Every structure is written in C-alpha cells, then in structure tokens.
Amino acid sequence: MIELLAPALLAGLAVALVAGPMGSFVVWRRMAFFGDTLAHGALLGAALALALDVNLYLAVVVACLAIAAALVGLQQQRQITGDTLLGIVAHTTLALGVIAISLQKSVQVDLFAYLFGDLLAVNWRDVLALWAGAVLILVLLAWHWRALLSITVNEDLAQVEGVPVTRTRLILMLLLALLIAGAIRTVGVLLITSLLVIPAAGARRLSRTPEQMAALASLLGLASVSLGLAGSWYADTPVGPSIVVAAAVLFGFTLLRRPDS
Amino acid sequence: MSQLRADTGTLVAVHGAGLSYGAHSVLDDVSLTLEPGRITTLIGPNGAGKSTLARLVLGLARPDRGRVTRRPGLRVGYMPQHLQVDESLPLTVDRFLWLAAPGRTRARRDALQRTGVAHLRRRAVRGLSGGEMQRVLLARALLRKPDLLVLDEPAQGVDVSGQDALYGLLGQVRDETGCGILLISHDLHLVMARTDQVVCLHHHVCCSGTPEAVSRDPAYHRLFGPSGGMPNLAVYTHDHDHDHDLSGDPHHDHHGHTGDHHHD
C-alpha cells in the first residue's frame, strides 16, 4: 500500500505546503474568485500543451499569466465590474479548455483527471518536479514576504515607504500561476481554490500574526491531504474531492474555537 | 547641477500643478514648497483637493499639468486619513510597525512610547479605537526617520485634549529632528496656533502665508466665513456650500488664482 500511495502523498503534501501561505494571501487580498479564474484558465493551458506537445507545467503557467494580464487589461473599462468579468473569463476559458481537450485525436485524455485531479496517477518524476516548484515558491515568498505583506495591508503606505508595488503584485500573480500549474494534476482545476482558501480560513481563527496564519494553513493543508488520501483509499472515493471534504471538516473544527481577535 | 544637498534645502516643490478627473478639475495651477523644519498646514473645505495635493507631494499621483520635484533620497513618513486592515488578516501592532522597520524591536517600542501607546504593542490592529490607530500610524511614520512627515487629517476621531497633545508632539518632533511637516486639516483653530505656513486651498491656492496673514486675508474669510479661525468653526467641516460658491464674485485677486472655479 505504501509504495502505491507514497508518490501521491508526497505530491499532495508539496501542493498543500505552498497552498498555506499562498492561500493566506488569496484570503487577505480577497482574490478567491480571481484564483478560481486562473485555475479554470489552466485547463486551456493544459489543452494547448497536449495539442502542441509542449511541457504541461510551462503551458499552464503561461496560460495563467496571459489570463491575469488580460484581466488587468479588461478591468480598465468600467461598465462591467470585476466579479462579472471574472465570471465571464473563468467560464469561457473553462469551456474552451473542455472543447480543446475533447478535440484531441492522438491521445485519449481523461478530462475528469484535469477537473478533479488524479493524485494516484503521479509518478516519481512528478513528485520531484512538484517539490522543486514548492521550494522555489517558498523561497520567493520568504524573499518578498515583507513587500507582499506591505501591499496587502495598504498599497499607498507601501509605495510611500519605497515598496515597488506593481512589481510585488506581479510576483504574487506569478507565484499563484506556478502553484496552479503544480496543483492541476493533483487536485484538479475545479478544486484548487478550495485547497487555497479553506485551510487559510481555518487558520485565521487560530492566529494572531500573518506568519502564524500562513504556517497553520500549511499544517491544515497537510492534514487535509493525508486524511483525504487515507479516506479515499479505504472508502474508495475520488481523491481530490476527498481532500477538499477533509479540509472542510477540519475547518468546521476550527469554528468551535473562539477567535482571539 | 542645481541639485540640493542631501540634508538641507527644499524637500518638495510643486510648480503650477493641475490635475483633472475627466472634465472635473481637482487642482488648478497649485504651487507649494515644503521646507525642512517648517510646519505647513493645508486647509480648505471638503472636496477642495487637499488630499489630492498631498498625493502629488507623496508621489502617489502625477499632475496633468505643471510638475512636482522632490529632493533626491527624500524619506517620507505618511499618516493616511484612514487605514482599515482586512478582518481576515491577523496583525498585531508590533507586526504592523515591523512592515516599516524590520528587525528593530527596540526602535518600534520607542516609537510607540513616543506617541504614547506603548501598551498597545501586542494588541491586534483590528479593534483599536480611531485615536489609538492614529497614534500607531504616527509611530509607523516616525519609525522611518522621515525628512518630511505628511499627515492627512491627523486629528480626526481624537478629542480636543488629544488633539492638543498630538499637535504638541508634532512640534516636538519638528524641533528635535528638523523634519518638514505637511498637515491636512479642516479644524482650523488648533492648527493655526502651531503652524508656520498656512495654505488655503479650494482647487486653487486662495491665499497662503503665516497664520496671522492668512487670517486677515479676505479670501480666507470668503472661504470659511466671518468666524474663520474661531473655535466654533468646527460646524463648517460639514458645510460644503459656503459663501465662496454663492458670492457671485469669485474673481478676487490673489496669487495662484486663475478665476477658473469648479464646484461640485
């Protein structure tokens, strides 16, 4: 059993570890729907990777960044508000991705695996790539932590104090795209947002500082992946949804505790 | 190079700056210089463009017309009018100050001591009262050892004795560090007593000079009414349609004035 589950577990843990601090930023900056939109767009990137026979992770990162840039451009006009715009882009790119994948003739592609993840299908090469990506994201996060936190608290104050606001925002966007690229094979595009948001929301009630919240969110994410995978093994349920349900149950437990502040 | 030395000379100079949002002109031909060791107060009714002018000084906005020059390497401490931290972000006062001054626990404690809120260091930023938040924000601005301190409505939500203490503290900071201070205010009587230069703004500079000179200026009285400078003037903070709009004679002759009025 352990030989079979080890790659899946290690892959899931890599994603959950990074999803802690990244999810905290998504919660703090109210970017949940934005993250969801990037994730939906990731499917289009995956479809293009298959069609053009290029690296999946690279294609997904590029697709996410292209969508983020398009959103910034579209937000310049004021008639359609941000959340409507996100809804339009999220579902359009999702639909295009599904169509593009269904048009693949050469390979039989399991669409379900992209939508809901297929953790049990990862191999040791994927595990290695995921951990390399996780370490990269964590290093970049630590490096820019103060700037990222500064622009999250107040952008004007950050700019006056010399933080390069636009560059820092772009870094956050890039990190989110990297994470989504890594997560697409594990929890799938439809469930990525939940792995970002649910552990962070649970950690909020138990934390007094941003760093505590990020670390606790990682711990809750790690526990969710472990519990979800175990549940999936014994109850023969789909892995991705099982992880999300485990995260939600853990979140439910945090509600029992009275918040400090 | 006419570039000013790093430790003396004008901090920020605004030359004939103008800024419009669409057809609405917020600032028109505004000039202002900020010098070290001098407290400049910007007064004017709500919507007069005071905060916008402060944003030009801070480099947060660029003028459409004219220009803003800042001394190279200028360190600015900024105290915004409001700062609301999202409920989802757990943040203690100490962590909040850390964003401006990492790794200097001692300095952060001293800054809070200075503004009289040392006891708040471990408290969550959420749940501070308006007056407590103002003092924490001032501590953060001071931590940067600024050459220029910009404070947007610092006395808001603070009672009268608190206001008096705040302005006293600002005077002390100016005397000790020699920094320049730009204050935005619409509560005149306390400010007038403690400031070196008053600039009276209503999209354009109506009048400027020492508090005494400004309080004698007819343009000042047109803007703030005959009781200008008296304590009961606080009522005017909620009264936007003052005589200036209704006088029918906006073409009084003062420097910085273009006769180009925009009222909302």
Coordinates of C-alpha atoms in Angstrom, one line a residue:
Chain A
M1 CA 0.0 0.0 0.0
I2 CA 2.7 2.5 1.0
E3 CA 4.6 2.0 -2.3
L4 CA 1.4 2.8 -4.1
L5 CA 0.4 5.8 -2.0
A6 CA 3.9 7.3 -1.4
P7 CA 4.2 9.4 -4.6
A8 CA 0.6 10.5 -4.3
L9 CA 1.1 11.6 -0.7
L10 CA 4.3 13.4 -1.3
A11 CA 2.9 15.2 -4.3
G12 CA -0.2 16.3 -2.3
L13 CA 1.9 17.4 0.6
A14 CA 4.0 19.6 -1.7
V15 CA 0.9 21.4 -3.0
A16 CA -0.6 21.7 0.5
L17 CA 2.6 23.2 2.0
V18 CA 2.7 26.0 -0.6
A19 CA -1.1 26.5 -0.6
G20 CA -0.9 27.6 3.1
P21 CA 0.9 30.9 2.6
M22 CA -0.4 31.4 -0.9
G23 CA -4.0 30.7 0.2
S24 CA -3.5 33.2 3.1
F25 CA -2.7 35.9 0.5
V26 CA -5.7 34.9 -1.5
V27 CA -7.9 35.3 1.6
W28 CA -6.3 38.6 2.7
R29 CA -6.5 40.2 -0.7
R30 CA -10.0 38.8 -1.5
M31 CA -8.6 37.0 -4.6
A32 CA -10.6 33.7 -4.2
F33 CA -12.6 34.3 -7.4
F34 CA -9.5 35.5 -9.2
G35 CA -7.6 32.4 -8.2
D36 CA -10.6 30.3 -9.4
T37 CA -10.5 32.1 -12.8
L38 CA -6.8 31.4 -13.2
A39 CA -7.4 27.8 -12.4
H40 CA -10.2 27.5 -14.9
G41 CA -7.9 29.1 -17.5
A42 CA -5.2 26.5 -16.6
L43 CA -7.3 23.8 -18.3
L44 CA -7.0 25.8 -21.6
G45 CA -3.2 25.8 -21.0
A46 CA -3.2 22.0 -20.4
A47 CA -5.2 21.5 -23.7
L48 CA -2.7 23.6 -25.6
A49 CA 0.2 21.7 -24.1
L50 CA -1.4 18.4 -25.4
A51 CA -2.1 19.9 -28.8
L52 CA 1.3 21.4 -29.3
D53 CA 3.1 18.7 -27.4
V54 CA 4.9 21.1 -25.0
N55 CA 5.6 20.8 -21.3
L56 CA 2.3 20.8 -19.3
Y57 CA 3.6 22.9 -16.4
L58 CA 5.1 25.5 -18.7
A59 CA 2.0 25.8 -20.8
V60 CA -0.2 26.2 -17.7
V61 CA 2.0 28.9 -16.2
V62 CA 1.9 30.8 -19.4
A63 CA -1.8 30.4 -19.8
C64 CA -2.4 31.7 -16.2
L65 CA -0.2 34.7 -16.7
A66 CA -1.8 35.5 -20.1
I67 CA -5.3 35.4 -18.4
A68 CA -4.1 37.6 -15.5
A69 CA -2.7 40.1 -18.0
A70 CA -6.0 40.0 -20.0
L71 CA -8.0 40.6 -16.8
V72 CA -5.9 43.6 -15.8
G73 CA -6.4 45.0 -19.4
L74 CA -10.2 44.3 -19.3
Q75 CA -10.5 46.0 -15.9
Q76 CA -9.5 49.3 -17.5
Q77 CA -13.1 49.7 -18.7
R78 CA -15.6 50.4 -16.0
Q79 CA -19.0 49.3 -17.3
I80 CA -18.6 45.7 -16.3
T81 CA -17.5 45.1 -12.7
G82 CA -14.6 42.9 -11.6
D83 CA -16.6 39.9 -10.4
T84 CA -18.7 39.8 -13.5
L85 CA -15.6 40.0 -15.6
L86 CA -14.1 37.1 -13.7
G87 CA -17.2 35.1 -14.2
I88 CA -17.1 35.7 -18.0
V89 CA -13.4 34.9 -18.3
A90 CA -13.5 31.9 -15.9
H91 CA -16.3 30.0 -17.7
T92 CA -15.3 31.0 -21.2
T93 CA -11.8 29.6 -20.7
L94 CA -13.1 26.5 -19.0
A95 CA -15.5 25.9 -21.9
L96 CA -12.7 26.5 -24.4
G97 CA -10.4 24.1 -22.4
V98 CA -13.0 21.3 -22.4
I99 CA -13.6 21.7 -26.1
A100 CA -9.9 21.8 -26.9
I101 CA -9.3 18.7 -24.9
S102 CA -12.2 16.8 -26.4
L103 CA -10.8 17.7 -29.9
Q104 CA -7.5 15.8 -29.2
K105 CA -7.4 13.0 -31.6
S106 CA -4.0 11.5 -30.9
V107 CA -4.3 10.7 -27.2
Q108 CA -7.2 9.6 -25.1
V109 CA -7.3 12.3 -22.4
D110 CA -9.2 11.8 -19.1
L111 CA -10.9 15.1 -18.7
F112 CA -12.1 14.1 -15.2
A113 CA -8.5 13.9 -14.1
Y114 CA -7.8 17.6 -15.1
L115 CA -11.0 18.8 -13.5
F116 CA -10.9 16.9 -10.2
G117 CA -7.2 15.8 -10.1
D118 CA -5.7 12.4 -10.2
L119 CA -3.2 12.2 -7.4
L120 CA -2.9 8.4 -7.7
A121 CA -1.5 8.7 -11.2
V122 CA 1.5 10.8 -10.3
N123 CA 4.9 9.2 -10.8
W124 CA 8.2 10.0 -9.1
R125 CA 9.2 12.5 -11.8
D126 CA 6.1 14.5 -11.0
V127 CA 6.9 14.3 -7.3
L128 CA 10.4 15.7 -7.9
A129 CA 9.0 18.5 -10.2
L130 CA 6.4 19.4 -7.6
W131 CA 8.8 19.6 -4.7
A132 CA 11.3 21.7 -6.8
G133 CA 8.4 24.0 -7.6
A134 CA 7.3 24.1 -4.0
V135 CA 10.8 25.1 -2.8
L136 CA 11.0 27.7 -5.5
I137 CA 7.7 29.3 -4.4
L138 CA 8.6 29.2 -0.7
V139 CA 12.0 30.8 -1.3
L140 CA 10.4 33.6 -3.4
L141 CA 7.7 34.1 -0.8
A142 CA 10.2 34.4 2.0
W143 CA 12.3 36.8 0.0
H144 CA 9.4 39.1 -0.8
W145 CA 7.4 38.5 2.3
R146 CA 7.6 42.0 3.8
A147 CA 6.8 43.6 0.5
L148 CA 3.9 41.3 -0.2
L149 CA 2.5 41.9 3.3
S150 CA 3.0 45.6 3.0
I151 CA 1.0 46.0 -0.2
T152 CA -1.7 43.7 1.3
V153 CA -2.1 46.0 4.4
N154 CA -2.1 49.3 2.4
E155 CA -0.7 49.9 -1.0
D156 CA -0.3 53.7 -0.6
L157 CA 1.7 53.4 2.6
A158 CA 3.8 50.7 1.0
Q159 CA 4.6 52.9 -2.0
V160 CA 5.5 55.8 0.1
E161 CA 7.8 53.6 2.1
G162 CA 9.6 52.5 -1.1
V163 CA 8.0 49.1 -1.8
P164 CA 7.8 48.5 -5.6
V165 CA 4.0 47.9 -5.5
T166 CA 3.4 46.9 -9.2
R167 CA 6.4 44.5 -9.2
T168 CA 5.3 42.9 -6.0
R169 CA 1.8 42.4 -7.3
L170 CA 3.2 40.8 -10.4
I171 CA 5.3 38.4 -8.3
L172 CA 2.3 37.3 -6.3
M173 CA 0.5 36.7 -9.6
L174 CA 3.4 34.6 -10.9
L175 CA 3.6 32.6 -7.8
L176 CA -0.1 31.9 -8.0
A177 CA 0.3 30.7 -11.6
L178 CA 3.1 28.4 -10.6
L179 CA 1.1 26.9 -7.8
I180 CA -1.9 26.3 -10.0
A181 CA 0.3 24.7 -12.6
G182 CA 1.5 22.3 -9.9
A183 CA -1.9 21.7 -8.5
I184 CA -3.7 20.9 -11.8
R185 CA -2.5 17.2 -11.7
T186 CA -3.2 16.7 -8.0
V187 CA -6.5 18.3 -7.0
G188 CA -7.6 19.5 -10.4
V189 CA -8.7 22.9 -11.7
L190 CA -12.1 22.9 -10.0
L191 CA -10.8 22.2 -6.5
I192 CA -7.6 24.3 -6.4
T193 CA -9.4 27.3 -4.9
S194 CA -10.7 25.2 -2.1
L195 CA -7.3 23.9 -1.2
L196 CA -6.1 27.6 -1.2
V197 CA -9.0 29.1 0.7
I198 CA -10.3 26.5 3.2
P199 CA -7.1 25.8 5.2
A200 CA -6.3 29.6 5.3
A201 CA -9.8 30.4 6.5
G202 CA -9.5 27.7 9.2
A203 CA -6.1 29.1 10.3
R204 CA -7.4 32.6 10.6
R205 CA -9.3 31.8 13.8
L206 CA -6.3 30.3 15.4
S207 CA -3.7 33.0 14.6
R208 CA -2.5 36.3 15.9
T209 CA 0.1 37.1 13.2
P210 CA 0.2 36.7 9.4
E211 CA 3.1 34.2 9.7
Q212 CA 1.2 32.1 12.2
M213 CA -1.8 32.0 9.9
A214 CA 0.4 31.0 6.9
A215 CA 2.1 28.2 8.8
L216 CA -1.1 26.9 10.3
A217 CA -2.8 27.0 6.9
S218 CA 0.1 24.8 5.6
L219 CA -0.4 22.4 8.5
L220 CA -4.2 22.2 8.0
G221 CA -3.5 21.6 4.3
L222 CA -1.0 18.8 5.0
A223 CA -3.5 17.2 7.4
S224 CA -6.3 17.5 4.7
V225 CA -4.2 15.8 2.1
S226 CA -3.2 13.0 4.4
L227 CA -6.8 12.4 5.7
G228 CA -8.3 12.8 2.3
L229 CA -5.9 10.3 0.7
A230 CA -6.5 7.8 3.6
G231 CA -10.2 8.2 3.3
S232 CA -10.1 7.7 -0.4
W233 CA -8.0 4.6 0.0
Y234 CA -10.4 3.0 2.5
A235 CA -13.7 4.2 1.2
D236 CA -12.7 4.1 -2.5
T237 CA -13.8 7.7 -3.1
P238 CA -12.2 10.1 -5.6
V239 CA -9.0 11.6 -4.2
G240 CA -9.4 15.3 -5.0
P241 CA -12.9 15.7 -3.6
S242 CA -11.9 13.6 -0.5
I243 CA -9.1 16.0 0.2
V244 CA -11.5 19.0 -0.1
V245 CA -14.0 17.4 2.2
A246 CA -11.3 16.6 4.8
A247 CA -10.2 20.3 4.6
A248 CA -13.8 21.4 5.1
V249 CA -14.2 19.1 8.1
L250 CA -11.0 20.5 9.7
F251 CA -12.3 24.0 9.0
G252 CA -15.5 23.0 10.8
F253 CA -13.5 22.1 13.9
T254 CA -11.8 25.5 13.9
L255 CA -15.2 27.1 14.2
L256 CA -15.6 25.5 17.6
R257 CA -12.8 27.7 18.9
R258 CA -13.5 31.3 20.0
P259 CA -11.2 33.6 18.0
D260 CA -8.6 35.7 19.8
S261 CA -9.0 38.7 17.8
Chain B
M1 CA 23.7 70.7 -11.1
S2 CA 21.3 72.8 -9.0
Q3 CA 20.5 69.7 -7.1
L4 CA 20.0 70.4 -3.4
R5 CA 22.3 68.9 -0.8
A6 CA 21.0 65.8 0.9
D7 CA 20.5 67.4 4.3
T8 CA 19.3 71.0 3.6
G9 CA 17.1 72.8 1.2
T10 CA 13.6 72.4 -0.1
L11 CA 12.1 69.0 0.4
V12 CA 9.3 69.1 -2.2
A13 CA 8.3 71.8 -4.6
V14 CA 5.1 71.8 -6.5
H15 CA 5.1 74.1 -9.5
G16 CA 1.8 75.2 -11.1
A17 CA 0.4 71.7 -10.8
G18 CA -3.0 70.8 -12.2
L19 CA -5.0 67.6 -12.1
S20 CA -8.3 66.7 -13.6
Y21 CA -10.6 63.7 -13.5
G22 CA -12.4 63.8 -16.8
A23 CA -13.9 67.3 -17.1
H24 CA -13.7 67.9 -13.4
S25 CA -10.6 69.9 -12.4
V26 CA -9.5 69.0 -8.9
L27 CA -6.4 71.1 -8.8
D28 CA -5.5 74.1 -10.9
D29 CA -2.2 75.9 -11.1
V30 CA -1.2 75.0 -7.5
S31 CA 2.3 75.9 -6.2
L32 CA 3.7 74.9 -2.9
T33 CA 7.1 74.4 -1.3
L34 CA 7.9 72.4 1.7
E35 CA 11.0 73.3 3.7
P36 CA 12.8 71.4 6.5
G37 CA 11.9 72.4 10.0
R38 CA 8.7 74.0 8.9
I39 CA 5.1 73.0 9.6
T40 CA 2.8 73.7 6.6
T41 CA -0.9 73.3 7.0
L42 CA -3.3 72.8 4.2
I43 CA -6.8 74.0 4.9
G44 CA -9.9 74.1 2.8
P45 CA -13.4 72.8 2.7
N46 CA -14.2 69.1 1.9
G47 CA -13.6 68.3 -1.7
A48 CA -11.2 71.2 -2.2
G49 CA -8.5 68.8 -3.4
K50 CA -6.4 68.8 -0.2
S51 CA -5.8 65.0 -0.2
T52 CA -5.1 65.1 -3.9
L53 CA -2.4 67.7 -3.4
A54 CA -1.0 65.5 -0.6
R55 CA -0.9 62.6 -3.0
L56 CA 1.1 64.7 -5.5
V57 CA 3.6 65.6 -2.8
L58 CA 3.8 61.9 -1.8
G59 CA 4.4 60.8 -5.3
L60 CA 1.2 58.7 -5.3
A61 CA -0.3 60.7 -8.2
R62 CA 1.2 62.6 -11.0
P63 CA -0.1 66.1 -12.1
D64 CA -1.5 66.5 -15.6
R65 CA 0.0 70.0 -15.8
G66 CA 2.9 71.5 -14.0
R67 CA 5.4 69.5 -12.1
V68 CA 6.4 68.2 -8.7
T69 CA 10.1 67.9 -7.7
R70 CA 11.3 66.1 -4.7
R71 CA 14.7 66.2 -3.1
P72 CA 16.7 63.1 -4.1
G73 CA 16.7 60.4 -1.4
L74 CA 13.9 62.1 0.4
R75 CA 12.5 59.9 3.2
V76 CA 8.8 60.4 3.7
G77 CA 6.6 59.4 6.7
Y78 CA 3.0 59.2 5.7
M79 CA 0.0 59.0 8.0
P80 CA -3.1 58.3 5.9
Q81 CA -6.6 59.5 6.9
H82 CA -8.0 56.0 7.2
L83 CA -6.3 52.7 7.3
Q84 CA -8.5 49.6 7.6
V85 CA -6.9 46.2 7.9
D86 CA -9.0 43.5 6.4
E87 CA -10.7 41.3 9.1
S88 CA -9.1 38.2 7.6
L89 CA -5.6 39.4 8.3
P90 CA -4.4 38.8 11.8
L91 CA -1.9 41.6 12.6
T92 CA -0.5 42.9 15.9
V93 CA 0.6 46.5 16.3
D94 CA 4.2 45.3 16.5
R95 CA 3.9 43.3 13.3
F96 CA 2.3 46.3 11.6
L97 CA 5.2 48.5 12.6
W98 CA 7.6 45.8 11.5
L99 CA 6.5 46.4 7.9
A100 CA 8.1 49.8 8.1
A101 CA 11.1 48.9 10.4
P102 CA 12.0 45.2 10.2
G103 CA 14.4 43.8 12.8
R104 CA 14.4 46.8 15.1
T105 CA 12.2 45.7 18.1
R106 CA 13.7 48.4 20.3
A107 CA 13.0 51.2 17.8
R108 CA 9.4 50.0 17.4
R109 CA 8.9 50.1 21.1
D110 CA 10.5 53.5 21.4
A111 CA 8.3 54.9 18.6
L112 CA 5.1 53.6 20.3
Q113 CA 6.4 55.1 23.6
R114 CA 6.9 58.4 21.8
T115 CA 3.3 58.6 20.6
G116 CA 2.0 57.4 24.0
V117 CA 0.7 54.0 23.0
A118 CA 3.4 51.6 24.2
H119 CA 0.8 49.5 25.9
L120 CA -0.8 48.6 22.6
R121 CA 2.3 46.8 21.2
R122 CA 0.9 43.3 21.4
R123 CA -2.7 44.2 20.6
A124 CA -4.4 43.3 17.4
V125 CA -4.7 46.2 14.9
R126 CA -8.3 45.4 14.4
G127 CA -10.2 46.7 17.4
L128 CA -8.1 49.7 18.0
S129 CA -10.1 52.9 18.5
G130 CA -9.7 55.7 16.0
G131 CA -7.4 57.7 18.3
E132 CA -5.3 54.7 19.1
M133 CA -4.9 53.8 15.4
Q134 CA -3.9 57.4 14.6
R135 CA -1.1 57.2 17.2
V136 CA 0.1 53.8 15.9
L137 CA 0.1 55.2 12.3
L138 CA 2.1 58.2 13.6
A139 CA 4.6 55.8 15.3
R140 CA 5.0 54.0 12.0
A141 CA 5.6 57.3 10.1
L142 CA 8.2 58.3 12.7
L143 CA 10.0 55.0 12.6
R144 CA 11.2 55.9 9.1
K145 CA 13.1 58.9 10.5
P146 CA 11.5 61.0 7.8
D147 CA 12.7 64.2 6.3
L148 CA 9.1 65.0 5.6
L149 CA 6.1 64.0 7.5
V150 CA 2.7 64.1 5.7
L151 CA -0.4 63.8 7.9
D152 CA -3.9 63.6 6.4
E153 CA -6.5 64.8 9.0
P154 CA -4.4 63.6 12.0
A155 CA -6.9 64.9 14.5
Q156 CA -9.9 63.0 13.2
G157 CA -11.7 61.0 15.8
V158 CA -9.5 62.4 18.6
D159 CA -10.9 64.5 21.4
V160 CA -9.8 68.1 21.9
S161 CA -7.2 67.4 24.6
G162 CA -5.9 64.5 22.4
Q163 CA -5.6 66.9 19.5
D164 CA -3.7 69.4 21.6
A165 CA -1.3 66.7 22.7
L166 CA -0.9 65.5 19.1
Y167 CA 0.0 68.9 17.7
G168 CA 2.3 69.4 20.7
L169 CA 4.1 66.2 19.8
L170 CA 4.4 67.2 16.1
G171 CA 6.0 70.4 17.2
Q172 CA 8.4 68.5 19.4
V173 CA 9.3 66.1 16.5
R174 CA 9.9 69.0 14.2
D175 CA 12.2 70.7 16.8
E176 CA 14.2 67.6 17.5
T177 CA 14.6 66.1 14.0
G178 CA 14.3 69.2 11.9
C179 CA 11.9 67.5 9.5
G180 CA 9.3 69.3 7.5
I181 CA 5.7 68.6 8.2
L182 CA 2.7 68.9 5.9
L183 CA -0.6 68.8 7.8
I184 CA -4.0 68.5 6.2
S185 CA -6.8 69.8 8.3
H186 CA -10.1 71.4 8.4
D187 CA -10.2 72.1 12.0
L188 CA -8.6 75.5 12.0
H189 CA -8.3 77.0 15.4
L190 CA -5.9 74.4 16.9
V191 CA -3.9 74.2 13.7
M192 CA -3.5 77.9 13.2
A193 CA -1.7 78.3 16.5
R194 CA 1.0 75.8 15.8
T195 CA 1.9 76.1 12.2
D196 CA 4.5 78.2 10.3
Q197 CA 2.7 78.4 7.0
V198 CA -1.0 78.1 6.1
V199 CA -2.1 77.3 2.6
C200 CA -5.8 77.8 1.9
L201 CA -6.9 75.6 -0.9
H202 CA -10.0 75.4 -2.9
H203 CA -8.9 73.7 -6.1
H204 CA -6.5 76.6 -6.5
V205 CA -4.5 78.4 -3.8
C206 CA -6.8 81.1 -2.4
C207 CA -4.2 82.5 -0.1
S208 CA -1.2 81.4 1.8
G209 CA 1.3 82.8 4.4
T210 CA 1.7 82.9 8.1
P211 CA -1.4 82.1 10.2
E212 CA -1.7 85.8 11.1
A213 CA -1.5 86.9 7.5
V214 CA -4.0 84.3 6.3
S215 CA -6.5 85.0 9.0
R216 CA -6.5 88.6 7.9
D217 CA -6.9 87.7 4.2
P218 CA -10.3 88.4 2.7
A219 CA -10.1 85.2 0.6
Y220 CA -9.8 83.2 3.8
H221 CA -13.0 84.8 5.1
R222 CA -14.8 84.2 1.9
L223 CA -13.9 80.6 2.2
F224 CA -14.5 80.0 5.8
G225 CA -17.0 82.7 6.8
P226 CA -16.6 85.7 9.1
S227 CA -15.9 83.5 12.1
G228 CA -12.9 82.0 10.5
G229 CA -10.3 80.8 13.0
M230 CA -12.8 80.7 15.9
P231 CA -13.4 77.5 17.8
N232 CA -17.0 77.2 16.7
L233 CA -15.8 76.9 13.2
A234 CA -16.0 73.1 13.5
V235 CA -19.5 73.3 12.2
Y236 CA -18.1 74.3 8.8
T237 CA -16.5 70.9 8.4
H238 CA -19.9 69.6 7.4
D239 CA -21.0 72.6 5.4
H240 CA -19.7 72.5 1.8
D241 CA -21.7 75.2 0.3
H242 CA -20.0 78.2 1.9
D243 CA -20.1 81.8 0.8
H244 CA -17.4 81.3 -1.8
D245 CA -19.8 79.4 -4.0
L246 CA -22.6 81.9 -3.7
S247 CA -20.8 85.2 -3.6
G248 CA -21.2 85.5 -7.4
D249 CA -17.8 87.2 -7.3
P250 CA -15.1 84.6 -7.4
H251 CA -12.7 86.9 -9.2
H252 CA -10.8 88.2 -6.2
D253 CA -7.2 88.9 -6.9
H254 CA -4.7 86.6 -5.2
H255 CA -1.6 84.7 -6.3
G256 CA -2.2 81.3 -7.6
H257 CA -5.7 82.2 -8.6
T258 CA -6.8 81.7 -12.1
G259 CA -10.5 82.6 -11.9
D260 CA -11.2 79.0 -13.1
H261 CA -13.6 77.7 -10.5
H262 CA -15.1 74.3 -10.2
H263 CA -17.6 73.5 -7.6
D264 CA -19.5 70.3 -7.0

